[in-house]
mmCIF file of C-alpha atoms in Angstrom:
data_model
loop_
_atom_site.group_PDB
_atom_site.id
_atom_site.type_symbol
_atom_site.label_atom_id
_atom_site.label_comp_id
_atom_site.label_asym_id
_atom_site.label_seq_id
_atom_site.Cartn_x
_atom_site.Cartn_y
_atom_site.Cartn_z
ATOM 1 C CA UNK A 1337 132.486 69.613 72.838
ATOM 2 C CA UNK A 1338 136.060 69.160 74.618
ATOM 3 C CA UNK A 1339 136.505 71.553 77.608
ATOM 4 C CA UNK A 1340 138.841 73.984 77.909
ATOM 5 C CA UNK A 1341 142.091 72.569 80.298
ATOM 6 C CA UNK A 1342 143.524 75.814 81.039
ATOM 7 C CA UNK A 1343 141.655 79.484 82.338
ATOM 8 C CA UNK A 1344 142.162 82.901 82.675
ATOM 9 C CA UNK A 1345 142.102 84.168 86.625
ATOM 10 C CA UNK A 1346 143.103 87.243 88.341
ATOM 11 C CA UNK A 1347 145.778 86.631 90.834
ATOM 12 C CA UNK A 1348 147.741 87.454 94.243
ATOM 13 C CA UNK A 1349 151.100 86.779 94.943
ATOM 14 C CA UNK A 1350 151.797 88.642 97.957
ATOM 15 C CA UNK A 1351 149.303 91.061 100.196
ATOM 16 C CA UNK A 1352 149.481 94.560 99.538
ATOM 17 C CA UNK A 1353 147.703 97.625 96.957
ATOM 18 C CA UNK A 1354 145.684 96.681 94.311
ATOM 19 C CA UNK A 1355 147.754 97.969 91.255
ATOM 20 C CA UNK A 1356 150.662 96.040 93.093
ATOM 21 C CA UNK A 1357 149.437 92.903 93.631
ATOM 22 C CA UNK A 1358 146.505 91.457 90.681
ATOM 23 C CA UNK A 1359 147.207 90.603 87.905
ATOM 24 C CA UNK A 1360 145.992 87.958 85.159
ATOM 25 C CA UNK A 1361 147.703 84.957 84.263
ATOM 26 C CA UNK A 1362 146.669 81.273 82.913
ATOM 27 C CA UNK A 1363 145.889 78.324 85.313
ATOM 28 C CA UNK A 1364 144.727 75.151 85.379
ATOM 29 C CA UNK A 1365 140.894 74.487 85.029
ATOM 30 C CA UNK A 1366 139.445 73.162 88.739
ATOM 31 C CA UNK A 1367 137.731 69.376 88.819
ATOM 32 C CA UNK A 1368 134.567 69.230 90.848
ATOM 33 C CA UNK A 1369 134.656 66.618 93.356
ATOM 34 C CA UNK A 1370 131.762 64.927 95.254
ATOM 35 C CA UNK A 1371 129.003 66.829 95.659
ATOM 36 C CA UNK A 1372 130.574 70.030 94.156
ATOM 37 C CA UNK A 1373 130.055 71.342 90.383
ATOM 38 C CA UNK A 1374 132.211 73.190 87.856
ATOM 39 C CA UNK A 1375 130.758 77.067 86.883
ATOM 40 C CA UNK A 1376 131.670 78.372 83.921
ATOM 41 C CA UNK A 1377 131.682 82.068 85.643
ATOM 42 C CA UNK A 1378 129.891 84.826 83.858
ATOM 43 C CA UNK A 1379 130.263 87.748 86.198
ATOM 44 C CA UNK A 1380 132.027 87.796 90.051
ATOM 45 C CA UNK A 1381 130.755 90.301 92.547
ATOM 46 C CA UNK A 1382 133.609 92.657 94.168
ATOM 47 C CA UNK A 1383 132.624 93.156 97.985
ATOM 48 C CA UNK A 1384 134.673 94.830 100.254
ATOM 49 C CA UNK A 1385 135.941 91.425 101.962
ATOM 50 C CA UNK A 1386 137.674 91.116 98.910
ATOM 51 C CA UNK A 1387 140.138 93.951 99.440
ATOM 52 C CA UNK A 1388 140.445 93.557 102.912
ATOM 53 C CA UNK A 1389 141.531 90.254 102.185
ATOM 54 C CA UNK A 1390 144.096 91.475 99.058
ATOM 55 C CA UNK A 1391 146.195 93.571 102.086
ATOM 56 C CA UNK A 1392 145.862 91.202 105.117
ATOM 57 C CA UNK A 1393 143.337 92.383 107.295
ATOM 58 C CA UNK A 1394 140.223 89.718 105.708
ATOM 59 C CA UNK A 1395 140.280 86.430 105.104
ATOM 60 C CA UNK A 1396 143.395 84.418 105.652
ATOM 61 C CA UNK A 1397 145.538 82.612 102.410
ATOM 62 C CA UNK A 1398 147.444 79.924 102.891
ATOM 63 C CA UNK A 1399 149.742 80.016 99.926
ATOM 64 C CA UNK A 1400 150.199 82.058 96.361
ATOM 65 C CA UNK A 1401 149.523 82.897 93.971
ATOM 66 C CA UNK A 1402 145.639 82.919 95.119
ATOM 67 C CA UNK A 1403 142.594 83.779 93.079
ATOM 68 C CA UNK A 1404 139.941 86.132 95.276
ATOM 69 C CA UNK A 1405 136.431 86.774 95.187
ATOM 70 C CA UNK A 1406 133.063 84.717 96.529
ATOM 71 C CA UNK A 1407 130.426 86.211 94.318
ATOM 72 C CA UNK A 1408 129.568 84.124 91.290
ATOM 73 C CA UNK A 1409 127.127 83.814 88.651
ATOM 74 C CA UNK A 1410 127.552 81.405 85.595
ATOM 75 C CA UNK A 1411 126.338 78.332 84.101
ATOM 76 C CA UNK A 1412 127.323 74.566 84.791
ATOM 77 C CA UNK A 1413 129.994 73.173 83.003
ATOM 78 C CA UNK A 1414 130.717 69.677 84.592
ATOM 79 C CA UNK A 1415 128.951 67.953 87.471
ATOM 80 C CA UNK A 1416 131.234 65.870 90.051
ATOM 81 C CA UNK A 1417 130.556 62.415 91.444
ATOM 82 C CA UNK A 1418 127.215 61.999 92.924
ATOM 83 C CA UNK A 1419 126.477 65.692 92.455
ATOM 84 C CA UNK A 1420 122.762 65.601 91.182
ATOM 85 C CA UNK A 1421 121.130 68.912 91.644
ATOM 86 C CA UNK A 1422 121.956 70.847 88.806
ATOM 87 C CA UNK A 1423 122.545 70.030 84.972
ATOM 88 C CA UNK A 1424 124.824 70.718 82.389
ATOM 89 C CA UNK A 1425 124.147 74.631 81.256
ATOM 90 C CA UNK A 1426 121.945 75.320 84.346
ATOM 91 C CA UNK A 1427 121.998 79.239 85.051
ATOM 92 C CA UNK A 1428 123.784 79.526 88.968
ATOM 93 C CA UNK A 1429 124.665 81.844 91.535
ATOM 94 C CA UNK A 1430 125.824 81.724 94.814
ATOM 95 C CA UNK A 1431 128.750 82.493 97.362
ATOM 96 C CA UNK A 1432 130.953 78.900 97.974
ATOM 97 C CA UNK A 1433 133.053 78.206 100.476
ATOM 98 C CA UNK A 1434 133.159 81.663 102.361
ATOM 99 C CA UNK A 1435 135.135 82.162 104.055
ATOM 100 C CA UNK A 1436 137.438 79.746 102.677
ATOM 101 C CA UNK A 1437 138.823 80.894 99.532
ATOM 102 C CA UNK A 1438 136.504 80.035 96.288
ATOM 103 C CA UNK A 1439 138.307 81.423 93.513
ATOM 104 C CA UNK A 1440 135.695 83.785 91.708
ATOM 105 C CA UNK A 1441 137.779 86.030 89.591
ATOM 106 C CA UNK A 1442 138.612 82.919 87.311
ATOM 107 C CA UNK A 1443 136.836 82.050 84.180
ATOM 108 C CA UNK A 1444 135.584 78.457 86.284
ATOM 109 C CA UNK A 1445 134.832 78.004 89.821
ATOM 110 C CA UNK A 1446 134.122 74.874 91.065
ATOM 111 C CA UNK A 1447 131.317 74.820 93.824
ATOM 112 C CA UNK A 1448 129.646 72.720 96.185
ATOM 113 C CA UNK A 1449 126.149 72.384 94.622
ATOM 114 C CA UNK A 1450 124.229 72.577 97.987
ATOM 115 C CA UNK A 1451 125.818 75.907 98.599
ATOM 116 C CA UNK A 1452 124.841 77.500 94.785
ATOM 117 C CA UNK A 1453 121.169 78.267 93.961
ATOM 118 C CA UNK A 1454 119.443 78.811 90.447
ATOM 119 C CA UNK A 1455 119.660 82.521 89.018
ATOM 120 C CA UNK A 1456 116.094 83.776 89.139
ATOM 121 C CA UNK A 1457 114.252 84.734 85.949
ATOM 122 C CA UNK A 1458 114.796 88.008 84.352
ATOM 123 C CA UNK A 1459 117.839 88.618 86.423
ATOM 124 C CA UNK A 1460 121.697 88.910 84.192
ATOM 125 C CA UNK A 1461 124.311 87.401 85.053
ATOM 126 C CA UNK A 1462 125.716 90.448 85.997
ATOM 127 C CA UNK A 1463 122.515 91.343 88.340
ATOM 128 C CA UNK A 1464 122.931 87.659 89.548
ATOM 129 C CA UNK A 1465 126.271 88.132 90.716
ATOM 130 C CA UNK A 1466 125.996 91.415 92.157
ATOM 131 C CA UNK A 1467 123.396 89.278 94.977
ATOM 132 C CA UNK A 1468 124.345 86.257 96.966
ATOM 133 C CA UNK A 1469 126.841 87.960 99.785
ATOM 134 C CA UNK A 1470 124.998 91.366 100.181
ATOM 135 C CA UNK A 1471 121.602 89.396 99.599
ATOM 136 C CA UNK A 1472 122.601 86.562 102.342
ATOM 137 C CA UNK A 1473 123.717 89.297 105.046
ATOM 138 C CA UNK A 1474 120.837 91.147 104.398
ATOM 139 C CA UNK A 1475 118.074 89.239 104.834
ATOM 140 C CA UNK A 1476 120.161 86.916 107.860
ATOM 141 C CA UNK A 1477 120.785 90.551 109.375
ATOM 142 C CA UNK A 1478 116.561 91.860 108.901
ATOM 143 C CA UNK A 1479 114.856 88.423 109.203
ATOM 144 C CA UNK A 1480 117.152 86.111 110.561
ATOM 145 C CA UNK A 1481 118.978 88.083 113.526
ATOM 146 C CA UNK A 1482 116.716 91.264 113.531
ATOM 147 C CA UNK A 1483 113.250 89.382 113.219
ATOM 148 C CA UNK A 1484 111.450 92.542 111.434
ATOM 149 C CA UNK A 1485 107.917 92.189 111.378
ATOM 150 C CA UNK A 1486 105.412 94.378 109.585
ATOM 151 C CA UNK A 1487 104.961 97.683 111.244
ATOM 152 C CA UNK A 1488 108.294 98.638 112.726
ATOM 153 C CA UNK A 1489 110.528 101.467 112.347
ATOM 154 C CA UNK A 1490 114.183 100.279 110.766
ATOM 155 C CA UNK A 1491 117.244 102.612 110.719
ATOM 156 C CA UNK A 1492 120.212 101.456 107.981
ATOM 157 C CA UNK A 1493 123.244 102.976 108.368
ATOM 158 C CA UNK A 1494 125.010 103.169 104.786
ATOM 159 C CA UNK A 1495 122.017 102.293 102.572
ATOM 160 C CA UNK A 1496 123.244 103.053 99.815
ATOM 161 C CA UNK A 1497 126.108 100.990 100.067
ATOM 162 C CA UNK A 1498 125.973 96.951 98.604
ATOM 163 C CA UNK A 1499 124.374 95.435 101.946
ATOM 164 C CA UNK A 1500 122.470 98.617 102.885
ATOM 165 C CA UNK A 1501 120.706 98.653 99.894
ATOM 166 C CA UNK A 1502 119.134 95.581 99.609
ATOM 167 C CA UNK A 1503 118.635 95.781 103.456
ATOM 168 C CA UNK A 1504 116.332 99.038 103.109
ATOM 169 C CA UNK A 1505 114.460 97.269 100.443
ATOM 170 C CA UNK A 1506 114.219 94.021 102.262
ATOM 171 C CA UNK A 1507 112.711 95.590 105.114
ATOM 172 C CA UNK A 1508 110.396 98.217 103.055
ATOM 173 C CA UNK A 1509 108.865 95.195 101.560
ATOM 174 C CA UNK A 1510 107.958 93.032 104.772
ATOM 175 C CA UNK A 1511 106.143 96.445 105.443
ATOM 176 C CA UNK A 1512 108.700 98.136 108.291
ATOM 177 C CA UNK A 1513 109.268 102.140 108.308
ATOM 178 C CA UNK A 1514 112.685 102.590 106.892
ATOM 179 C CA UNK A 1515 114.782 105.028 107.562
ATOM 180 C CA UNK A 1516 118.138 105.488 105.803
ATOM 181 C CA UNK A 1517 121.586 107.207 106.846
ATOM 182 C CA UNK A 1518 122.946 108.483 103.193
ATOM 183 C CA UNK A 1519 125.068 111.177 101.391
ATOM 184 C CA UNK A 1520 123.523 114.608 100.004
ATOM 185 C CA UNK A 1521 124.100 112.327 96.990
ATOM 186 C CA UNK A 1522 122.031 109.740 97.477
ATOM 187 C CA UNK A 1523 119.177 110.584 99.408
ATOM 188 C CA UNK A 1524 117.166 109.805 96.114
ATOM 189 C CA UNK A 1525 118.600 106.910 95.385
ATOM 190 C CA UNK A 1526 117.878 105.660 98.844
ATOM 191 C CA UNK A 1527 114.087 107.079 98.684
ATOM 192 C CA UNK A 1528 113.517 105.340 95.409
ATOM 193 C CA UNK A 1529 114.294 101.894 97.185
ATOM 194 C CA UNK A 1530 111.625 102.662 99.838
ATOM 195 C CA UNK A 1531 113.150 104.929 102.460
ATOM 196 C CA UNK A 1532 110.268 107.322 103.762
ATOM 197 C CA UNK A 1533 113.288 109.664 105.438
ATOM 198 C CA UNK A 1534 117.192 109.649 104.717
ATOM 199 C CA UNK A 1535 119.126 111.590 107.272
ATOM 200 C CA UNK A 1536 122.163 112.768 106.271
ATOM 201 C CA UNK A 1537 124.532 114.099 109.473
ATOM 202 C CA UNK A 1538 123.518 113.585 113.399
ATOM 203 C CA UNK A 1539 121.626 110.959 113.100
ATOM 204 C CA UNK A 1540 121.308 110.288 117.320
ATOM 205 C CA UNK A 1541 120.102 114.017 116.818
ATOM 206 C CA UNK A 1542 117.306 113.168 114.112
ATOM 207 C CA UNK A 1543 116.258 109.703 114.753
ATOM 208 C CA UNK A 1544 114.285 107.743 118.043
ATOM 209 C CA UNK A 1545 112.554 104.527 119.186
ATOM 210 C CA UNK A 1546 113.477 102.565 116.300
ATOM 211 C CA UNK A 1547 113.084 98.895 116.391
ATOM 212 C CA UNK A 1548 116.485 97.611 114.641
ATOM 213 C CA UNK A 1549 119.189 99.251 113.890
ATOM 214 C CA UNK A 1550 121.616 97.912 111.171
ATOM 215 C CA UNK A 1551 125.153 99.019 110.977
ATOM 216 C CA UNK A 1552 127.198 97.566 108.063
ATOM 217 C CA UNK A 1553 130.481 99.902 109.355
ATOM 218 C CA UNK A 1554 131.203 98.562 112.520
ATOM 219 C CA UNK A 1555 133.280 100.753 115.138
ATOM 220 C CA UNK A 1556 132.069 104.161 116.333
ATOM 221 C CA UNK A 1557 128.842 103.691 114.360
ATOM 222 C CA UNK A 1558 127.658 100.629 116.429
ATOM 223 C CA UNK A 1559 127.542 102.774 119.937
ATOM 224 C CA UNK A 1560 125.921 105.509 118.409
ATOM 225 C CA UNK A 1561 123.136 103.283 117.295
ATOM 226 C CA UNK A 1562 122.822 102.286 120.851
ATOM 227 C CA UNK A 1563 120.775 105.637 121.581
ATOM 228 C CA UNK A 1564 118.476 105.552 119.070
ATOM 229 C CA UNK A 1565 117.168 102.296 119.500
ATOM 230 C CA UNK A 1566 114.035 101.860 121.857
ATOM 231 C CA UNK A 1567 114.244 99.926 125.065
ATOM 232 C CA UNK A 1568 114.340 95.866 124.010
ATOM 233 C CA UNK A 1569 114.904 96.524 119.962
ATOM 234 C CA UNK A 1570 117.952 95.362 118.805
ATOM 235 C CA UNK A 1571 121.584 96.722 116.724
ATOM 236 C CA UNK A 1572 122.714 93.870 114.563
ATOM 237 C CA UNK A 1573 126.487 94.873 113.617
ATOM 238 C CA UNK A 1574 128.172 93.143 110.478
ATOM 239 C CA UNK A 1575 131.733 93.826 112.152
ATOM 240 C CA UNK A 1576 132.171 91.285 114.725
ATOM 241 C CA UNK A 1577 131.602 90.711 118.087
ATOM 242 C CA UNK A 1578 133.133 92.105 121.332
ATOM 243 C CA UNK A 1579 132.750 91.886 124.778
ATOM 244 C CA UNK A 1580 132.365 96.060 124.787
ATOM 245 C CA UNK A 1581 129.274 95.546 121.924
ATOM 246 C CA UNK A 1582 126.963 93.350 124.349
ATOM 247 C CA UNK A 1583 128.047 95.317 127.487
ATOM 248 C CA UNK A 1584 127.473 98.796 126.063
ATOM 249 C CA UNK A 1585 124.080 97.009 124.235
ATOM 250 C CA UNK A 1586 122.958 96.240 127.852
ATOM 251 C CA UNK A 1587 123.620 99.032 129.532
ATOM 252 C CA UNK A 1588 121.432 101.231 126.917
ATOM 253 C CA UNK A 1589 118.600 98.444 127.567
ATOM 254 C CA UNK A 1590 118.799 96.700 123.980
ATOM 255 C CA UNK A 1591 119.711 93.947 122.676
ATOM 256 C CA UNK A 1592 122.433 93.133 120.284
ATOM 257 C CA UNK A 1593 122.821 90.931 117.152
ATOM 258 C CA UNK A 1594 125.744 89.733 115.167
ATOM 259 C CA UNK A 1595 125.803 88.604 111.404
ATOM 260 C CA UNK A 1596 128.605 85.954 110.298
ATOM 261 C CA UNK A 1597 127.685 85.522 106.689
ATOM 262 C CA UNK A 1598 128.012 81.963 105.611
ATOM 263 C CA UNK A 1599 126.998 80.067 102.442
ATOM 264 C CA UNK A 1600 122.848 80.046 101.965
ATOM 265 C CA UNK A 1601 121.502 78.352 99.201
ATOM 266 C CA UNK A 1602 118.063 78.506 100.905
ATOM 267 C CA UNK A 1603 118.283 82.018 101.776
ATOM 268 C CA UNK A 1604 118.702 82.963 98.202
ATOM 269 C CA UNK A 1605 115.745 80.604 96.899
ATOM 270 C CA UNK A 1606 114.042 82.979 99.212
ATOM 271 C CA UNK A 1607 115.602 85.434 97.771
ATOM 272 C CA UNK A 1608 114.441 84.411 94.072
ATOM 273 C CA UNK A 1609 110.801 85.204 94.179
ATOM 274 C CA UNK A 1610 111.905 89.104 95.285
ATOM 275 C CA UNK A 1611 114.142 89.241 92.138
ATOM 276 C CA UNK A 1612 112.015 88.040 89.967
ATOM 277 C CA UNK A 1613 109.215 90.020 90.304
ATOM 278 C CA UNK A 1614 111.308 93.395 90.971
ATOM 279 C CA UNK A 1615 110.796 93.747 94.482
ATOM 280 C CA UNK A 1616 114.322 93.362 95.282
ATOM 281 C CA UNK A 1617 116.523 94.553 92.981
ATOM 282 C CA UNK A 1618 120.461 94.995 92.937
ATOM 283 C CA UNK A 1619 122.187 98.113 92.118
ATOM 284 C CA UNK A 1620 125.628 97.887 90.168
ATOM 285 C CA UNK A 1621 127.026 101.443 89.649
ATOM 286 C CA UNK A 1622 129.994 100.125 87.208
ATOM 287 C CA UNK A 1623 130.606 96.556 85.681
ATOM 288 C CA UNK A 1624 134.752 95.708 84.598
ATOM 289 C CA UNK A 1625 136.486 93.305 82.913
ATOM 290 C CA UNK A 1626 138.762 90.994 84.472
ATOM 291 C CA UNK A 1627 141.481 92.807 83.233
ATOM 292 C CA UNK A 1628 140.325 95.736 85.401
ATOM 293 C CA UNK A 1629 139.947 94.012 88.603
ATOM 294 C CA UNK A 1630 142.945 96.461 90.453
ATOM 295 C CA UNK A 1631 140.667 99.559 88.993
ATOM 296 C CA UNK A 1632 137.433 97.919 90.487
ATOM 297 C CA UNK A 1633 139.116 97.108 93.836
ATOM 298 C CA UNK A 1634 140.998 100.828 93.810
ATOM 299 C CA UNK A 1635 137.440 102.251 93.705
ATOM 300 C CA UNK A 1636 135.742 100.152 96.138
ATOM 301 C CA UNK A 1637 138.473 101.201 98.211
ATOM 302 C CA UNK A 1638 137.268 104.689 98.052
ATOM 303 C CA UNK A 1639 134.073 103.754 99.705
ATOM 304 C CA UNK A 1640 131.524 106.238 97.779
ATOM 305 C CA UNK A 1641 130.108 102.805 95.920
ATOM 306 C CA UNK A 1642 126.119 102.545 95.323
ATOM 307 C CA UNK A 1643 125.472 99.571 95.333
ATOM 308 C CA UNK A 1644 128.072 97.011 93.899
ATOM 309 C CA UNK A 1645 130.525 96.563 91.848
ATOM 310 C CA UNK A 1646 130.954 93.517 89.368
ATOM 311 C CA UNK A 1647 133.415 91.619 86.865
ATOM 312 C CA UNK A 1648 132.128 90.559 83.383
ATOM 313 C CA UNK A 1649 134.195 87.651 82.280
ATOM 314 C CA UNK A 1650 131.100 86.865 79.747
#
């Protein structure tokens, strides 16, 4: 069958709001090249790099217009030279390039195959897609840079949110006490992913002696972490390092970690066994077309999202 030579994509041509700046247009289908496949993309995950990136303050673009998004889960449509891993019509998923640009919100994507795993049975597309960011920094942030083991206590700041989420029920299943920070709203959403306590307001007040803390907001969050956090356990902040995080870490006697998500094939064929059997599973509170990809990023924005958010180009 003759592929198509021409896509549909959702599109920046300047920085700035949402309903301002995407838009869908027509472009040229990519070529893999060595060692890199093309995805015919079924559904893009919407994280919050995405906007930050769509007004300036993410990652960096180098010229317009410029198609967003990391998150993708498809099927191969064409292999490039000497790539051998996957077939024609293999089921993928995976975040290229980050954080280069990798062009999810397109109808193809072309990938390096070493950084794209297979989707794990009985997961959607959608499901799929709604995984490999969140899923990566999760389990680098728990395992990785937090080194849970069975038995301790865990405190998640935003866990209901896309990398809270799946970091409460990471942690719940290698056997740690959980604890969640959560809205009136969803304490039993957080619960049902294997939270035994959600605290809801103070949490320095309400919480002590845990073993890691993880803090997906960054800013004043990180230093109040600091004091609940037991002499040598560890705060591993998603929001960048700064001289003031490892001094104020050290003066409170703990230790603190830093997560720079990256491309992780092997992470997510970790990952795969957890999906497939149900013991990790990702939460998408609304799925859009790609025609609604300003709506998506408008409520994102908001920053009331359980779990994720994800684009159906199916």
């Amino acid at each position: 069958m003759e592929r198509a030579t021409t896509m549909r994509a959702a599109v920046i041509d300047r920085l700035g709001p949402a309903a301002d700046t995407l838009r869908l247009t027509d472009l040229p289908v990519p070529r893999p090249g060595p060692g890199e496949v093309l995805v015919r993309v079924a559904a893009a995950g919407i994280n919050a790099i995405d906007w930050a990136t769509r007004v300036g303050r993410g990652v960096g673009i180098d010229a317009f217009p410029a198609v967003l998004g990391w998150d993708i889960a498809g099927t191969v449509a064409a292999t490039g030279p000497g790539a051998g891993r996957f077939a024609v019509g293999d089921a993928v998923y995976g975040m290229p390039r980050f954080p280069a640009l990798a062009g999810a919100y397109a109808e193809y994507a072309v990938a390096p195959e070493d950084e794209l795993a297979a989707v794990p049975e009985g997961l959607s597309m959608v499901e799929a897609a709604a995984v490999p960011m969140p899923g990566i920094t999760a389990w680098q942030t728990v395992f990785r840079h937090g080194g849970l083991t069975a038995g301790q206590r865990v405190l998640v700041a935003g866990a209901a949110g896309g990398v809270g989420h799946l970091v409460v029920q990471l942690a719940a299943d290698a056997g740690a006490e959980v604890i969640g920070t959560a809205s009136a709203r969803n304490r039993d959403f957080v619960l049902s992913l294997g939270a035994k306590d959600v605290v809801a307001h103070d949490m320095v007040r309400e919480v002590k002696n845990v073993d890691l803390a993880v803090d997906p907001m960054g800013g004043a969050e990180y230093f109040r972490m600091l004091d609940v956090v037991r002499p040598g356990g560890i705060v591993v902040t998603l929001k960048g390092e700064g001289p003031q995080h490892r001094q104020a870490a050290d003066e409170h006697g703990v230790r603190a970690g830093f997560t720079y998500v990256h491309p992780d094939a092997p992470v997510l064929d970790r990952l795969a066994p957890l999906l497939a059997e149900g013991r990790l599973r990702p939460h998408v509170e609304r799925v859009f077309a790609l025609g609604e990809v300003a709506e998506a990023h408008a409520l994102g924005e908001q920053g009331h999202v359980r779990g994720r958010l994800v684009l159906d180009l199916s």
